[in-house]
Short mmCIF file of C-alpha atoms in Angstrom, two decimals:
data_model
loop_
_atom_site.label_atom_id
_atom_site.label_comp_id
_atom_site.label_asym_id
_atom_site.label_seq_id
_atom_site.Cartn_x
_atom_site.Cartn_y
_atom_site.Cartn_z
CA MET X 584 113.30 121.10 94.69
CA THR X 585 112.01 121.52 98.24
CA HIS X 586 112.64 117.98 99.45
CA GLY X 587 115.57 116.25 97.76
CA PRO X 588 115.71 112.44 97.67
CA ILE X 589 118.60 111.92 100.14
CA MET X 590 118.52 111.60 103.94
CA LEU X 591 121.89 111.94 105.71
CA ASP X 592 123.22 111.51 109.24
CA LEU X 593 125.38 113.84 111.37
CA GLU X 594 128.64 113.27 113.24
CA GLY X 595 127.98 114.65 116.69
CA PHE X 596 126.18 117.07 119.01
CA GLU X 597 126.61 120.17 116.84
CA LEU X 598 126.77 120.86 113.11
CA THR X 599 130.17 120.96 111.45
CA ASP X 600 130.89 123.41 108.64
CA ALA X 601 130.83 120.52 106.15
CA GLU X 602 127.42 119.42 107.43
CA ARG X 603 126.06 122.95 107.08
CA GLU X 604 127.01 122.84 103.41
CA LEU X 605 125.35 119.43 102.97
CA ILE X 606 122.12 120.50 104.67
CA VAL X 607 121.57 123.29 102.13
CA HIS X 608 122.37 121.03 99.16
CA PRO X 609 119.20 120.73 97.04
CA LEU X 610 119.48 116.92 96.82
CA VAL X 611 119.41 116.59 100.61
CA GLY X 612 115.85 116.44 101.88
CA GLY X 613 116.24 114.85 105.29
CA ILE X 614 118.47 114.33 108.33
CA ILE X 615 118.36 111.29 110.60
CA LEU X 616 119.66 111.57 114.17
CA PHE X 617 121.33 108.82 116.20
CA THR X 618 122.41 108.33 119.83
CA ARG X 619 125.71 110.03 119.02
CA ASN X 620 123.74 113.21 118.26
CA TYR X 621 122.10 113.34 121.70
CA ARG X 622 123.67 114.57 124.91
CA ASP X 623 120.70 116.15 126.69
CA PRO X 624 117.37 117.82 125.88
CA SER X 625 118.70 121.38 125.55
CA GLN X 626 121.46 120.25 123.18
CA LEU X 627 118.92 118.38 121.01
CA GLU X 628 116.69 121.45 120.88
CA TYR X 629 119.66 123.57 119.79
CA LEU X 630 120.70 121.02 117.15
CA THR X 631 117.28 120.79 115.50
CA ARG X 632 116.92 124.57 115.60
CA SER X 633 120.35 124.96 113.96
CA ILE X 634 119.29 122.58 111.18
CA ARG X 635 116.03 124.44 110.59
CA GLU X 636 117.73 127.83 110.48
CA LEU X 637 119.56 126.53 107.41
CA ARG X 638 116.65 124.61 105.85
CA PRO X 639 113.26 125.26 107.50
CA GLU X 640 111.50 122.62 105.39
CA ILE X 641 114.01 119.77 105.85
CA LEU X 642 112.68 116.54 107.36
CA ILE X 643 114.33 115.49 110.65
CA ALA X 644 113.88 111.85 111.64
CA VAL X 645 115.08 109.29 114.17
CA ASP X 646 114.75 105.58 114.96
CA HIS X 647 112.93 105.90 118.28
CA GLU X 648 110.71 102.84 118.73
CA GLY X 649 111.28 101.91 122.35
CA GLY X 650 113.25 99.14 124.00
CA ARG X 651 116.76 98.77 122.59
CA VAL X 652 115.93 101.12 119.70
CA GLN X 653 115.43 104.41 121.52
CA ARG X 654 118.04 106.97 120.49
CA PHE X 655 117.21 109.63 123.08
CA ARG X 656 117.05 108.39 126.67
CA ASP X 657 118.06 110.75 129.51
CA GLY X 658 115.34 113.39 129.71
CA PHE X 659 112.90 111.36 127.60
CA THR X 660 110.23 108.92 128.73
CA ARG X 661 111.56 105.38 128.56
CA ILE X 662 109.50 103.44 126.01
CA PRO X 663 109.30 99.67 126.52
CA PRO X 664 109.91 97.25 123.65
CA MET X 665 106.70 96.79 121.69
CA ALA X 666 106.63 93.11 122.70
CA ARG X 667 105.58 94.28 126.20
CA LEU X 668 102.39 95.70 124.66
CA GLY X 669 101.87 92.37 122.90
CA GLU X 670 102.18 90.54 126.21
CA LEU X 671 99.72 92.93 127.83
CA PHE X 672 97.32 92.34 124.92
CA MET X 673 97.19 88.64 125.73
CA LYS X 674 96.04 89.48 129.27
CA ASP X 675 93.92 92.58 128.67
CA PRO X 676 93.38 93.55 125.00
CA GLU X 677 91.48 96.74 125.79
CA ALA X 678 94.16 98.04 128.15
CA ALA X 679 96.91 97.17 125.66
CA LEU X 680 95.19 98.98 122.79
CA GLU X 681 94.61 102.07 124.92
CA LEU X 682 98.22 102.10 126.06
CA ALA X 683 99.48 101.56 122.49
CA TRP X 684 97.51 104.63 121.39
CA ASP X 685 98.83 106.64 124.33
CA THR X 686 102.38 105.42 123.65
CA GLY X 687 102.21 106.68 120.08
CA TRP X 688 100.84 110.02 121.28
CA LEU X 689 103.48 110.47 124.01
CA MET X 690 106.41 109.34 121.88
CA ALA X 691 105.37 111.64 119.05
CA SER X 692 104.64 114.58 121.37
CA GLU X 693 108.10 114.45 122.92
CA LEU X 694 109.90 114.21 119.58
CA LEU X 695 107.79 116.95 118.00
CA ALA X 696 108.46 119.27 120.94
CA TYR X 697 112.19 118.92 120.32
CA GLY X 698 111.91 119.76 116.64
CA LEU X 699 111.81 116.34 114.99
CA ASP X 700 109.26 115.44 112.32
CA PHE X 701 108.91 111.68 112.68
CA THR X 702 110.33 108.43 113.96
CA PHE X 703 110.65 105.34 111.80
CA ALA X 704 107.87 103.49 113.60
CA PRO X 705 105.91 101.31 114.02
CA VAL X 706 107.72 98.03 113.41
CA LEU X 707 105.19 95.81 111.61
CA ASP X 708 107.40 92.72 111.50
CA LEU X 709 106.30 89.48 113.15
CA ASP X 710 108.38 87.89 115.90
CA TYR X 711 109.13 84.32 114.80
CA GLY X 712 111.58 83.90 117.68
CA ASN X 713 114.65 83.48 115.46
CA SER X 714 115.55 86.97 114.21
CA GLU X 715 118.75 88.55 115.53
CA VAL X 716 117.56 92.07 114.78
CA ILE X 717 113.75 92.10 115.22
CA GLY X 718 112.87 90.05 118.32
CA ASP X 719 111.09 92.13 120.95
CA ARG X 720 110.90 95.12 118.60
CA ALA X 721 107.84 93.34 117.17
CA PHE X 722 104.48 93.57 118.93
CA SER X 723 103.80 89.85 118.47
CA GLY X 724 104.30 86.82 116.30
CA ARG X 725 100.64 86.91 115.30
CA PRO X 726 99.74 89.22 112.41
CA GLU X 727 96.29 90.10 113.77
CA ILE X 728 97.80 91.28 117.09
CA VAL X 729 100.55 93.25 115.36
CA THR X 730 97.89 94.88 113.19
CA ARG X 731 95.62 95.90 116.05
CA LEU X 732 98.37 97.26 118.30
CA ALA X 733 100.16 99.04 115.45
CA ASP X 734 96.84 100.52 114.35
CA ALA X 735 96.37 101.98 117.83
CA LEU X 736 99.95 103.29 117.99
CA ILE X 737 99.54 104.92 114.56
CA GLU X 738 96.37 106.63 115.75
CA GLY X 739 98.33 107.99 118.70
CA LEU X 740 101.11 109.29 116.44
CA HIS X 741 98.52 110.95 114.22
CA GLU X 742 96.68 112.47 117.19
CA ALA X 743 99.94 114.20 118.17
CA GLY X 744 100.42 115.38 114.58
CA MET X 745 103.23 113.01 113.56
CA PRO X 746 103.42 110.83 110.41
CA ALA X 747 103.67 107.04 110.83
CA ILE X 748 106.35 105.05 108.98
CA GLY X 749 105.86 101.28 108.91
CA LYS X 750 108.81 98.90 108.56
CA HIS X 751 110.29 96.55 107.30
CA PHE X 752 108.15 95.74 104.25
CA PRO X 753 107.18 92.99 103.48
CA GLY X 754 108.49 91.56 106.78
CA HIS X 755 111.95 91.01 108.30
CA GLY X 756 111.01 88.81 111.24
CA TYR X 757 111.20 85.38 109.58
CA VAL X 758 114.92 85.46 108.67
CA ALA X 759 117.58 84.94 111.31
CA ALA X 760 120.33 87.10 109.78
CA ASP X 761 120.72 90.80 110.60
CA SER X 762 120.68 92.91 107.42
CA HIS X 763 123.01 95.46 109.08
CA VAL X 764 125.85 92.93 108.76
CA ASP X 765 124.55 90.29 106.35
CA LEU X 766 122.14 89.77 103.45
CA PRO X 767 119.21 87.70 104.77
CA ILE X 768 117.38 85.40 102.36
CA ASP X 769 113.75 84.45 102.96
CA VAL X 770 112.99 81.16 101.20
CA ARG X 771 109.19 81.22 101.46
CA PRO X 772 106.85 81.50 98.47
CA PHE X 773 104.77 84.65 98.03
CA SER X 774 101.59 82.89 99.22
CA GLU X 775 103.16 82.13 102.59
CA ILE X 776 104.51 85.68 103.02
CA ASP X 777 101.14 87.10 101.95
CA ASP X 778 99.38 84.98 104.56
CA SER X 779 101.65 86.09 107.42
CA CYS X 780 104.20 88.94 107.33
CA LEU X 781 102.38 90.96 104.69
CA LYS X 782 99.07 91.08 106.56
CA PRO X 783 99.85 94.07 108.84
CA PHE X 784 101.10 96.11 105.86
CA THR X 785 98.03 95.16 103.81
CA ALA X 786 95.66 96.19 106.60
CA LEU X 787 97.47 99.39 107.61
CA CYS X 788 98.50 100.82 104.22
CA PRO X 789 95.64 103.36 104.26
CA LEU X 790 96.89 104.72 107.62
CA LEU X 791 100.63 104.75 106.97
CA ASP X 792 102.36 107.92 105.76
CA GLY X 793 105.57 106.09 104.90
CA VAL X 794 106.98 102.60 104.50
CA MET X 795 110.55 101.33 104.78
CA PRO X 796 111.34 98.08 102.92
CA ALA X 797 113.68 95.40 104.23
CA HIS X 798 117.17 94.63 102.93
CA VAL X 799 116.04 91.02 102.56
CA ILE X 800 115.90 88.88 99.41
CA TYR X 801 112.67 86.89 99.09
CA GLU X 802 114.23 84.52 96.59
CA LYS X 803 111.06 82.84 95.36
CA VAL X 804 109.45 86.22 94.68
CA SER X 805 112.13 88.60 93.35
CA PRO X 806 115.92 88.36 92.88
CA GLU X 807 116.67 91.74 94.52
CA PRO X 808 116.33 92.76 98.17
CA ALA X 809 112.86 94.28 98.65
CA GLY X 810 114.18 97.85 98.78
CA PHE X 811 115.67 97.47 95.31
CA SER X 812 112.81 95.45 93.82
CA PRO X 813 110.31 97.08 91.43
CA TYR X 814 108.11 94.03 91.93
CA TRP X 815 107.84 94.52 95.69
CA LEU X 816 107.64 98.31 95.66
CA LYS X 817 105.69 99.09 92.49
CA ASP X 818 103.66 95.95 91.81
CA ILE X 819 102.84 94.87 95.35
CA LEU X 820 103.10 97.94 97.61
CA ARG X 821 101.88 100.62 95.19
CA ARG X 822 99.53 98.74 92.85
CA GLN X 823 98.25 95.76 94.80
CA LEU X 824 98.10 97.37 98.25
CA GLY X 825 97.36 100.88 96.95
CA PHE X 826 99.97 102.59 99.14
CA LYS X 827 100.10 106.32 98.49
CA GLY X 828 102.74 107.53 100.98
CA VAL X 829 106.52 107.85 100.99
CA ILE X 830 108.79 104.85 100.42
CA PHE X 831 112.12 105.23 102.25
CA SER X 832 115.04 102.96 101.53
CA ASP X 833 116.65 101.41 104.57
CA ASP X 834 120.22 102.61 105.13
CA LEU X 835 122.25 102.11 101.95
CA GLY X 836 125.32 101.61 104.14
CA MET X 837 124.02 98.34 105.56
CA ALA X 838 125.54 95.05 104.43
CA GLY X 839 122.17 93.96 103.10
CA ALA X 840 122.29 96.81 100.57
CA ALA X 841 125.67 95.81 99.11
CA ALA X 842 124.00 93.34 96.75
CA ALA X 843 122.97 96.32 94.63
CA GLY X 844 126.58 97.41 93.99
CA ASP X 845 128.51 100.52 95.06
CA TYR X 846 126.79 103.52 96.64
CA SER X 847 125.97 105.09 93.30
CA ALA X 848 124.39 101.86 92.04
CA ARG X 849 122.50 101.35 95.32
CA ALA X 850 120.95 104.82 95.17
CA HIS X 851 119.93 104.50 91.52
CA ALA X 852 118.56 100.99 92.10
CA ALA X 853 116.49 102.04 95.13
CA LEU X 854 115.02 105.10 93.42
CA SER X 855 114.36 103.24 90.16
CA ALA X 856 112.63 100.46 92.09
CA GLY X 857 110.21 102.96 93.62
CA CYS X 858 111.81 104.57 96.67
CA ASP X 859 111.13 108.29 97.13
CA MET X 860 114.05 108.93 99.52
CA VAL X 861 117.27 107.02 100.20
CA LEU X 862 119.07 106.94 103.55
CA VAL X 863 122.88 107.04 103.59
CA CYS X 864 124.25 106.75 107.12
CA ASN X 865 127.55 106.12 108.89
CA ASP X 866 129.65 106.60 105.75
CA ARG X 867 130.20 110.19 104.70
CA GLU X 868 132.24 109.22 101.65
CA GLY X 869 129.35 107.00 100.55
CA ALA X 870 126.92 109.87 101.07
CA LEU X 871 129.05 112.18 98.92
CA GLN X 872 129.16 109.50 96.21
CA VAL X 873 125.35 109.34 96.25
CA ILE X 874 125.04 113.13 96.00
CA ASP X 875 127.40 113.12 93.04
CA ALA X 876 125.64 110.17 91.40
CA LEU X 877 122.23 111.85 91.63
CA LYS X 878 123.20 115.32 90.39
CA ASP X 879 121.43 114.67 87.07
CA TYR X 880 118.69 112.46 88.49
CA ASP X 881 115.19 113.35 87.27
CA PHE X 882 113.41 113.48 90.62
CA SER X 883 109.71 112.71 90.38
CA PRO X 884 107.32 115.58 91.23
CA ARG X 885 105.08 112.93 92.80
CA SER X 886 107.89 111.95 95.18
CA GLU X 887 108.33 115.61 96.06
CA GLN X 888 104.61 115.87 96.85
CA ARG X 889 104.71 112.76 99.02
CA LEU X 890 107.70 114.04 100.98
CA SER X 891 106.14 117.48 101.42
CA ALA X 892 103.10 115.80 102.97
CA LEU X 893 105.29 114.62 105.88
CA SER X 894 105.95 118.20 107.05
CA VAL X 895 104.66 118.80 110.57
CA LEU X 896 102.04 121.51 110.93
CA SER X 897 102.09 122.10 114.69
CA ARG X 898 104.16 121.13 117.71
CA PRO X 899 103.44 120.97 121.44
CA THR X 900 105.59 122.96 123.82
CA LEU X 901 107.61 121.22 126.49
CA ASP X 902 105.87 123.26 129.19
CA ALA X 903 102.47 122.17 127.92
CA LEU X 904 103.54 118.51 128.00
CA ASP X 905 104.92 118.75 131.52
CA ALA X 906 101.63 120.24 132.69
CA ASP X 907 99.47 117.66 130.91
CA PRO X 908 98.01 115.04 133.30
CA ARG X 909 97.70 112.53 130.45
CA TYR X 910 101.38 112.88 129.61
CA ASN X 911 102.43 112.19 133.19
CA ARG X 912 99.96 109.32 133.60
CA VAL X 913 101.12 107.58 130.42
CA ALA X 914 104.79 108.05 131.35
CA ASP X 915 104.08 106.30 134.66
CA GLN X 916 102.24 103.47 132.89
CA LEU X 917 105.14 102.90 130.51
CA GLU X 918 107.64 102.87 133.38
CA GLU X 919 105.56 100.17 135.07
CA LEU X 920 105.50 98.12 131.86
CA ILE X 921 109.30 98.24 131.69
#
């Protein structure tokens, strides 16, 4: 098994002996980095290199969208919240689309140069003005604007050679509760979701390399949160929308995941529902429970193929980026937008 079905986090700036053992475990296929794993650019470069010396093929990810969700700051270009691009779109659509493309390219180029494979972006949620966790992470409250700007950002990610992971399927923006600390419930019928939140996912499925579902229950559609729902993942995302990429669970340590049971039950439920890889973060004991629970799991060869397709083929060098006039121009444009 080249890419196991589990993505784990790390404690700090350098690998511990226990983490070195986990990284080479065949069930571990990915590592996600957080702010606590970043001190400065040279440290990040050393950390990703240390991971790859143990497992060259492992996937290294981060939540690095811009605004309040940008894990690496000092030494990286500051990325504005995506809502700033939505505001620019209302004034000058052409300029906003060009900058969205360039933002995807710059963001991806920087992360790739430091040894990462992808960021969990773009956010395809709509901003309804009442979500505690989405808000200005969304491009807009209008699905057609979200679709156009996300399309451009995805093209920029792809130009740099980075996969694009859309979230949070089928849309987290309508509910007020934060699934990190609560279990949000969306009371709308499928027809209303289909006509609003689902539209960006429907339009962009052919471009997306991965999708992350929401820890939200859409009670008139399916009794489970979307990430544990065969209806949402297999019937809607795979069959109806024809999505062919990787489905990542959101973090199984979040409060919104607790509806599925203990960590073992959460992992089995997510994978059985259609996820290819489960994230277990901020709870090492929970991660070890998942590894133990999946030791006899019959991992799908199709999931393995999907995960292998996320491997990065080429990376820019930091020197090449620094010398690139486009890189410096876009960095200046983004600073102005902030």
